[in-house]
Amino acid sequence: MVGKMKVALIAVVAGGTMMLSAAAMHEKGMTKVPAKVSGGDSCVKCHQGIESIRDPKSDMMKQIVAMGKGMGDSGGCVICHGGDPKAGTAEEAHKGAPKSHPGSLANFVRDPGSYWIMDKTCGVCHADTVANMKKALMATEAGKIQGNLHTWGTEPTMKVKFANYDVKDEDGKKPAWGTADYKKYMLAMIEKYPDQFPTELKQLPLPPKSDADLEKKPGESDEAYKARVAYHASITYQRSDCQRCHIGVRGRKGRGDWRGMGCSACHIPYGNEGLYEGGDPTIDKKEHGHLLVHEMQGSREAKVHVPTTGVTFSGIHPETCNSCHNRGKRIGVSYMGLMEQPYSSPLMPGGKAQLKTHGKRYKHIKEDLHFAAGMTCQDCHTSIDMHGDGTLYGSTLGQVEIECSDCHGTTRKFPWELEMGYGEKEFAIGAKKGPRGLSKKLPAWMEQGTVYKPMDGYLLTTRGNPFGNVVKKGEKVIVHLASGKDLEVPLLKEKHMNKSYKSEAGKVAMDEVQAHMDNLECYSCHSDWAPQCYGCHVKVDYTKGKTKIDWIASGSTHFANGETSESVLGTKGKKQIGKAHETRSYLRWEDPILGINGEGLVTPIIPGCQVTYTIIGPDGSTVVLNKQARVQDNGQIVDAIDMSPVQPHTTGKKARTCESCHSNPKALGYGIEDGQFLTDQDKDLKVDLQDLATGKFASKHTTIQLKAIPGMNFDWSKVVDRETGKQLVNVGSHWPASRALDKEMRDKMERTGVCMGCHKNMSNQELWKKVNTTPGILSDKQHQDVMDKLLKAGAKE
């Protein structure tokens, strides 16, 4: 039976617990367990009080125990950790695994979920999930690599080539998971976008090995030399500052970033402080870097009990996801309402600075309404969104299979009445025709998570797979949350049928203006805010002695016990020469700019990789200063400072106002306040006493305050030049359809100045008498009534 088990959620069985020798335990004063132990056949004889990884009554734990008994271990610990539970000392117990281990595990392993051994541990029962995971984005990070190299100009095309480690799609283009309709849909999409769905990925190239790699070669031109060093710098920066989140390493070990590897990265709970709060006497309760308790988190049935607080929870809390999803598009922290800030306020007791989490300080703006309702990330995102389907993906837009309308429908159709591919305008070439309907059964790969009764049927994603936790029940749609709550989903068609819109603006936007429903992502209007980190100024310093961890090299240096060169507490990982440092120009959170995403729909766009790079050579000289790459985008050569299409994960009930798009030059791409600020960034700026009549400075010691960024004669928020219509910066680096708003669309949208149509006649009393209206200070409702009256009067004429 065990060999046939297939799951939608990885079942990991431990992670991050530091097992110490008996002598070390005594030295730390952690336990009264003697150096030599006897009796029993289980690890529990030393680890008395440790939590069962799953409820002993659960099918999973029963199978683990049964397998363990077959190997002489009544506790089942050996199934996941290896080791010898019958040994007389801790050292002997932690040496190796029985030869009969079902996964051919040769060693004791501290973190069975480790990426490097998960096929021999978790994969014994969950082989499909593990195989898919190795090709999924959490492992490859192919999209992140391609996007960042694109903005450096190192890889100027959208073709995805690199990953953290070499990987091939050995079983062909057809997904391993998914319904027949889903597979047909995806195959058509893969055929259309070969650059975004690679069949093989190579490991990101190596960084420079020595100072000699960074020296100018005989006969090499200055331009060629700078381009070569910039290439090296892009790799150095990528490996040290961008790749620490993949599941092949444990990542930055610090407040908010403690986690396991591989399966354990998500399925083992870690508190932000990384302190163990369970009952195992061998784990130091004061040492940071340990799992919260030795229990697995995942489905509604996988309960986590924390004895120190008495709290019991289920599901994977977004803060677990945030150990990675706090950079780039920042969707994890944004979902919880957090935005990073450069300030240390508000102060802590004693006047101390606010603590850093994920290496940053934050302000709380407003959480996503789904988070406020108690929803975890997994309540929307499917197993394929997380683990992949066995296909190699080049970006999240390819791997994520869900749309807002999958649960909420539209004002004219319930979710099951929508056709497949709705919400994926450019991708829906392989969609089945007609209403997508419902499903009464789950595929085999979804049946081992928490299985809910289908009621009238499971809702389907836009690509044709069932949601295992979202069902139709009569006239209602119910979503079963991993946290244990059941929520009723608001259906837009019901609002239309019952005329129950909460505002006239909402009715107009969704019911009267069909172009909104046809051409916009729901979150274009319903995202309350979006983090906007304008300008990423990167310094890569190769001065002798400057080094930083190389996360890919650290993961590549892994051992038979699943550890990597950086994974154990106290280890630092592999270093590379050169040290990268980041800063920015400015931060915003207000209404984001709008653009077009890879699906061909209007979407918020926020600063992605907006790299302006400076490179310091081994001798301390400045090789490149404030350089921006140039790339081709939609037939134009533009600055490669990317504006990235995004789902901000900051959903609110109250949508953006009409004016925030139609009367806002920033939303259209013309820049904050029509791009009138920061127009001289391409010039050196001096600040000192001067003769204002001539502009000459009075002091001969005047120095430059702001150094120029060549070519940057516009604000970072400006995407398109209003005068020429020229696109100035790259919009999206992954998909051909992503771009700035088209000129025709901008012209149709912009309604700035329409108030003048009436207000230029405010002093004409006779005119207003003819329309039975007295000019003056009117409320919004009165304004609307006047316009309605004028429109109808004009229609009669």
mmCIF file of C-alpha atoms in Angstrom, residues 110 116 165 244 246 248-253 259 261 549-551 553-555 557 559 563-574:
data_model
loop_
_atom_site.group_PDB
_atom_site.id
_atom_site.type_symbol
_atom_site.label_atom_id
_atom_site.label_comp_id
_atom_site.label_asym_id
_atom_site.label_seq_id
_atom_site.Cartn_x
_atom_site.Cartn_y
_atom_site.Cartn_z
ATOM 1 C CA ARG A 110 19.030 15.565 10.801
ATOM 2 C CA TRP A 116 19.341 16.326 -1.476
ATOM 3 C CA TYR A 165 21.337 23.216 -10.622
ATOM 4 C CA ARG A 244 19.377 32.161 -1.038
ATOM 5 C CA HIS A 246 15.712 28.074 -3.118
ATOM 6 C CA GLY A 248 18.370 23.324 -2.006
ATOM 7 C CA VAL A 249 19.815 25.396 0.855
ATOM 8 C CA ARG A 250 18.594 26.368 4.292
ATOM 9 C CA GLY A 251 18.893 30.053 3.478
ATOM 10 C CA ARG A 252 19.877 33.049 5.531
ATOM 11 C CA LYS A 253 19.816 31.940 9.140
ATOM 12 C CA ARG A 259 13.589 27.132 7.907
ATOM 13 C CA MET A 261 15.445 22.512 3.302
ATOM 14 C CA ILE A 549 28.338 33.491 0.454
ATOM 15 C CA ASP A 550 27.616 31.775 -2.854
ATOM 16 C CA TRP A 551 24.237 30.100 -2.292
ATOM 17 C CA ALA A 553 27.914 26.671 -4.609
ATOM 18 C CA SER A 554 26.804 26.051 -1.022
ATOM 19 C CA GLY A 555 23.903 23.912 -2.189
ATOM 20 C CA THR A 557 28.376 21.146 -1.874
ATOM 21 C CA PHE A 559 26.646 15.369 1.602
ATOM 22 C CA GLU A 563 23.344 18.622 4.685
ATOM 23 C CA THR A 564 24.953 21.343 2.592
ATOM 24 C CA SER A 565 28.017 23.426 3.306
ATOM 25 C CA GLU A 566 25.825 26.097 4.953
ATOM 26 C CA SER A 567 22.883 24.198 6.395
ATOM 27 C CA VAL A 568 24.032 23.329 9.929
ATOM 28 C CA LEU A 569 24.118 25.996 12.630
ATOM 29 C CA GLY A 570 27.517 27.611 12.821
ATOM 30 C CA THR A 571 28.470 26.814 9.217
ATOM 31 C CA LYS A 572 28.757 29.648 6.726
ATOM 32 C CA GLY A 573 28.762 27.995 3.324
ATOM 33 C CA LYS A 574 30.928 28.486 0.280
#
